[in-house]
Amino acid sequence: MKNDKHVCDLEMDSKIVHSPKHKDTLKLIKIAEGHLVGIEKMIESDRYCIDISKQILALIAILKKANTEILKRHLETCVKSAAKGENFDEKIKELESIIEYLSKGRD
């Protein structure tokens, strides 16, 4: 996985518009962080297994939603911008890789 830092840009009417920050996704990640801390405390205090499981499933749902938001933003910015340039095939391959990863159902 690449670890390079970049901002996807959109070219609109010859002006470069930077992709918006992932404010909503960051909120979801912070909520997930709180859920994780809560789950840790539940386990430490030997809470009922089903209650813990429900919280873990809630955490997974939040993370899936955050991932969906990130991928949507990628499509709206990076892929859209690449469609006008030379690295469109690269962006498509990245998406294919993510789809393949998701279809394997990795936990």
Tab-separated table of C-alpha atoms in Angstrom:
chain	number	residue	atom	x	y	z
A	1	MET	CA	0.000	0.000	0.000
A	2	LYS	CA	1.285	3.421	-0.907
A	3	ASN	CA	2.183	5.748	1.909
A	4	ASP	CA	2.519	8.899	-0.160
A	5	LYS	CA	0.768	12.067	0.907
A	6	HIS	CA	-1.137	13.982	-1.714
A	7	VAL	CA	-4.262	15.981	-2.250
A	8	CYS	CA	-6.447	15.087	-5.179
A	9	ASP	CA	-7.305	18.160	-7.156
A	10	LEU	CA	-10.141	18.914	-9.501
A	11	GLU	CA	-9.638	21.328	-12.332
A	12	MET	CA	-12.738	23.471	-12.697
A	13	ASP	CA	-12.792	26.366	-15.147
A	14	SER	CA	-8.978	26.525	-15.083
A	15	LYS	CA	-8.975	26.868	-11.279
A	16	ILE	CA	-7.588	24.147	-9.057
A	17	VAL	CA	-10.025	23.167	-6.326
A	18	HIS	CA	-8.582	21.056	-3.528
A	19	SER	CA	-10.675	18.172	-2.334
A	20	PRO	CA	-12.506	18.950	0.866
A	21	LYS	CA	-11.080	17.607	4.071
A	22	HIS	CA	-12.651	14.427	5.312
A	23	LYS	CA	-14.480	16.143	8.184
A	24	ASP	CA	-17.433	13.756	8.228
A	25	THR	CA	-15.188	10.724	7.989
A	26	LEU	CA	-12.991	12.025	10.783
A	27	LYS	CA	-16.092	12.377	12.987
A	28	LEU	CA	-16.957	8.743	12.260
A	29	ILE	CA	-13.420	7.645	13.137
A	30	LYS	CA	-13.594	9.522	16.439
A	31	ILE	CA	-16.934	7.855	17.199
A	32	ALA	CA	-15.361	4.492	16.352
A	33	GLU	CA	-12.457	5.293	18.663
A	34	GLY	CA	-14.918	5.950	21.487
A	35	HIS	CA	-16.722	2.686	20.766
A	36	LEU	CA	-13.431	0.803	20.858
A	37	VAL	CA	-12.536	2.259	24.256
A	38	GLY	CA	-16.004	1.315	25.476
A	39	ILE	CA	-15.578	-2.228	24.205
A	40	GLU	CA	-12.231	-2.518	25.978
A	41	LYS	CA	-13.869	-1.446	29.247
A	42	MET	CA	-16.710	-3.909	28.712
A	43	ILE	CA	-14.223	-6.744	28.243
A	44	GLU	CA	-12.149	-5.670	31.246
A	45	SER	CA	-15.253	-5.603	33.427
A	46	ASP	CA	-16.346	-9.020	32.132
A	47	ARG	CA	-19.632	-7.805	30.635
A	48	TYR	CA	-22.091	-10.147	28.955
A	49	CYS	CA	-20.650	-11.570	25.720
A	50	ILE	CA	-23.681	-10.710	23.577
A	51	ASP	CA	-23.547	-7.078	24.710
A	52	ILE	CA	-19.866	-6.925	23.782
A	53	SER	CA	-20.577	-8.547	20.433
A	54	LYS	CA	-23.280	-5.978	19.657
A	55	GLN	CA	-20.846	-3.154	20.359
A	56	ILE	CA	-18.207	-4.771	18.154
A	57	LEU	CA	-20.751	-5.051	15.331
A	58	ALA	CA	-21.672	-1.370	15.816
A	59	LEU	CA	-17.973	-0.490	15.569
A	60	ILE	CA	-17.605	-2.508	12.361
A	61	ALA	CA	-20.634	-0.718	10.870
A	62	ILE	CA	-19.134	2.697	11.665
A	63	LEU	CA	-15.799	1.728	10.095
A	64	LYS	CA	-17.543	0.407	6.974
A	65	LYS	CA	-19.422	3.689	6.675
A	66	ALA	CA	-16.174	5.646	7.073
A	67	ASN	CA	-14.535	3.537	4.372
A	68	THR	CA	-17.476	4.109	2.040
A	69	GLU	CA	-17.174	7.868	2.560
A	70	ILE	CA	-13.445	7.778	1.817
A	71	LEU	CA	-13.995	5.787	-1.382
A	72	LYS	CA	-16.806	8.115	-2.508
A	73	ARG	CA	-14.554	11.126	-1.974
A	74	HIS	CA	-11.805	9.372	-3.937
A	75	LEU	CA	-14.189	8.831	-6.858
A	76	GLU	CA	-15.432	12.415	-6.725
A	77	THR	CA	-11.935	13.890	-6.667
A	78	CYS	CA	-8.968	11.719	-7.597
A	79	VAL	CA	-10.663	9.491	-10.155
A	80	LYS	CA	-12.618	12.343	-11.700
A	81	SER	CA	-9.443	14.393	-11.998
A	82	ALA	CA	-7.491	11.445	-13.404
A	83	ALA	CA	-10.141	10.922	-16.096
A	84	LYS	CA	-8.924	14.192	-17.608
A	85	GLY	CA	-5.251	13.240	-17.365
A	86	GLU	CA	-2.778	10.487	-17.967
A	87	ASN	CA	-3.097	8.397	-14.799
A	88	PHE	CA	-6.730	7.301	-15.205
A	89	ASP	CA	-5.737	3.652	-15.761
A	90	GLU	CA	-3.731	3.754	-12.511
A	91	LYS	CA	-6.769	5.016	-10.581
A	92	ILE	CA	-8.963	2.309	-12.099
A	93	LYS	CA	-6.420	-0.340	-11.060
A	94	GLU	CA	-6.440	1.070	-7.509
A	95	LEU	CA	-10.228	0.781	-7.392
A	96	GLU	CA	-10.097	-2.735	-8.817
A	97	SER	CA	-7.646	-3.664	-6.072
A	98	ILE	CA	-9.948	-2.294	-3.366
A	99	ILE	CA	-12.971	-4.074	-4.860
A	100	GLU	CA	-11.010	-7.328	-4.989
A	101	TYR	CA	-9.960	-6.869	-1.366
A	102	LEU	CA	-13.551	-6.169	-0.303
A	103	SER	CA	-14.905	-9.153	-2.233
A	104	LYS	CA	-12.554	-11.525	-0.399
A	105	GLY	CA	-14.430	-10.709	2.779
A	106	ARG	CA	-11.307	-10.251	4.859
A	107	ASP	CA	-11.922	-9.654	8.521
